[in-house]
One Martini backbone bead per residue (centre of mass of N, CA, C, O) as a GRO file, in nm:
protein
  121
    1UNK     BB    1  -0.092  -1.567  -0.757
    2UNK     BB    2  -0.140  -1.285  -0.487
    3UNK     BB    3   0.022  -1.225  -0.155
    4UNK     BB    4  -0.050  -1.098   0.174
    5UNK     BB    5   0.137  -1.067   0.452
    6UNK     BB    6   0.031  -1.015   0.774
    7UNK     BB    7   0.255  -0.877   1.101
    8UNK     BB    8   0.250  -0.755   1.438
    9UNK     BB    9   0.014  -0.713   1.570
   10UNK     BB   10  -0.234  -0.591   1.891
   11UNK     BB   11  -0.142  -0.522   2.205
   12UNK     BB   12  -0.107  -0.181   2.355
   13UNK     BB   13  -0.006   0.064   2.479
   14UNK     BB   14   0.039   0.330   2.574
   15UNK     BB   15   0.336   0.444   2.417
   16UNK     BB   16   0.397   0.215   2.240
   17UNK     BB   17   0.509  -0.047   2.047
   18UNK     BB   18   0.508  -0.135   1.650
   19UNK     BB   19   0.626  -0.405   1.446
   20UNK     BB   20   0.515  -0.442   1.084
   21UNK     BB   21   0.449  -0.671   0.871
   22UNK     BB   22   0.455  -0.748   0.431
   23UNK     BB   23   0.439  -1.066   0.253
   24UNK     BB   24   0.525  -1.092  -0.074
   25UNK     BB   25   0.451  -1.395  -0.327
   26UNK     BB   26   0.432  -1.494  -0.579
   27UNK     BB   27   0.346  -1.411  -0.924
   28UNK     BB   28   0.628  -1.135  -0.921
   29UNK     BB   29   0.791  -0.927  -1.101
   30UNK     BB   30   0.709  -0.660  -0.939
   31UNK     BB   31   0.697  -0.348  -0.703
   32UNK     BB   32   0.536  -0.098  -0.645
   33UNK     BB   33   0.389   0.020  -0.402
   34UNK     BB   34   0.367   0.067  -0.075
   35UNK     BB   35   0.172  -0.025   0.195
   36UNK     BB   36  -0.035   0.142   0.390
   37UNK     BB   37  -0.361   0.092   0.592
   38UNK     BB   38  -0.696   0.208   0.764
   39UNK     BB   39  -0.933   0.063   0.998
   40UNK     BB   40  -1.222   0.174   1.213
   41UNK     BB   41  -1.520   0.161   1.355
   42UNK     BB   42  -1.687   0.298   1.124
   43UNK     BB   43  -1.513   0.377   0.920
   44UNK     BB   44  -1.241   0.502   0.695
   45UNK     BB   45  -1.014   0.435   0.526
   46UNK     BB   46  -0.679   0.481   0.552
   47UNK     BB   47  -0.417   0.618   0.465
   48UNK     BB   48  -0.076   0.600   0.661
   49UNK     BB   49   0.203   0.472   0.431
   50UNK     BB   50   0.430   0.504   0.165
   51UNK     BB   51   0.609   0.329  -0.064
   52UNK     BB   52   0.862   0.277  -0.318
   53UNK     BB   53   1.084   0.194  -0.451
   54UNK     BB   54   1.357   0.478  -0.388
   55UNK     BB   55   1.209   0.538  -0.073
   56UNK     BB   56   0.942   0.720  -0.045
   57UNK     BB   57   0.789   0.842   0.183
   58UNK     BB   58   0.473   0.860   0.345
   59UNK     BB   59   0.243   1.042   0.553
   60UNK     BB   60   0.052   1.094   0.790
   61UNK     BB   61  -0.011   1.357   0.961
   62UNK     BB   62  -0.101   1.181   1.243
   63UNK     BB   63   0.238   1.008   1.195
   64UNK     BB   64   0.416   1.222   1.214
   65UNK     BB   65   0.687   1.087   1.422
   66UNK     BB   66   0.659   0.827   1.482
   67UNK     BB   67   0.610   0.651   1.226
   68UNK     BB   68   0.794   0.389   1.028
   69UNK     BB   69   0.836   0.270   0.727
   70UNK     BB   70   0.988   0.040   0.483
   71UNK     BB   71   1.184  -0.216   0.230
   72UNK     BB   72   1.233  -0.519   0.115
   73UNK     BB   73   1.275  -0.558  -0.232
   74UNK     BB   74   1.407  -0.880  -0.237
   75UNK     BB   75   1.200  -0.964  -0.064
   76UNK     BB   76   0.920  -0.836  -0.021
   77UNK     BB   77   0.874  -0.631   0.190
   78UNK     BB   78   0.656  -0.421   0.459
   79UNK     BB   79   0.737  -0.159   0.664
   80UNK     BB   80   0.587  -0.081   1.059
   81UNK     BB   81   0.671   0.160   1.255
   82UNK     BB   82   0.497   0.219   1.604
   83UNK     BB   83   0.544   0.515   1.788
   84UNK     BB   84   0.351   0.622   2.048
   85UNK     BB   85   0.090   0.536   2.062
   86UNK     BB   86  -0.278   0.495   2.048
   87UNK     BB   87  -0.601   0.481   2.087
   88UNK     BB   88  -0.592   0.654   1.815
   89UNK     BB   89  -0.418   0.358   1.668
   90UNK     BB   90  -0.672   0.203   1.615
   91UNK     BB   91  -0.742  -0.154   1.388
   92UNK     BB   92  -0.678  -0.180   1.076
   93UNK     BB   93  -0.414  -0.308   0.932
   94UNK     BB   94  -0.353  -0.277   0.549
   95UNK     BB   95  -0.177  -0.391   0.302
   96UNK     BB   96  -0.013  -0.282   0.021
   97UNK     BB   97   0.034  -0.367  -0.338
   98UNK     BB   98   0.188  -0.289  -0.667
   99UNK     BB   99   0.126  -0.553  -0.891
  100UNK     BB  100   0.351  -0.738  -1.112
  101UNK     BB  101   0.319  -1.003  -1.285
  102UNK     BB  102   0.346  -1.257  -1.514
  103UNK     BB  103   0.376  -1.140  -1.814
  104UNK     BB  104   0.248  -0.855  -1.693
  105UNK     BB  105   0.224  -0.522  -1.859
  106UNK     BB  106   0.099  -0.437  -1.545
  107UNK     BB  107  -0.063  -0.287  -1.281
  108UNK     BB  108  -0.185  -0.391  -0.921
  109UNK     BB  109  -0.392  -0.427  -0.634
  110UNK     BB  110  -0.287  -0.541  -0.331
  111UNK     BB  111  -0.443  -0.728  -0.037
  112UNK     BB  112  -0.459  -0.773   0.250
  113UNK     BB  113  -0.588  -0.877   0.495
  114UNK     BB  114  -0.552  -0.802   0.833
  115UNK     BB  115  -0.443  -0.630   1.109
  116UNK     BB  116  -0.507  -0.634   1.452
  117UNK     BB  117  -0.488  -0.302   1.660
  118UNK     BB  118  -0.443  -0.243   1.994
  119UNK     BB  119  -0.456   0.105   2.194
  120UNK     BB  120  -0.411   0.128   2.535
  121UNK     BB  121  -0.493   0.378   2.805
   0.00000   0.00000   0.00000
């Protein structure tokens, strides 16, 4: 099985920073794209940022210039550095990874359990 475990969420004042981490473990042969999504109360889950194996990053317009996604391929870990946080960034943040399990030839999406980020005004 494959597990994604997030950490780093919390409560921060507007203008502050947080760094999220997500480590994938289990019977992993390779990981393609890794990313972060978020879901605020009463809203649909939305993409925040993704990063490919070649470290090409993609960001939602709402976080460009404030958030930075990175990954450590050797550790199967993805990070999200969040700066200049705003109350609108308040949400549960979910890690996502496209994983090929050992012995298989195809990739499947896996999700973490989510970590709460709350930005106070």
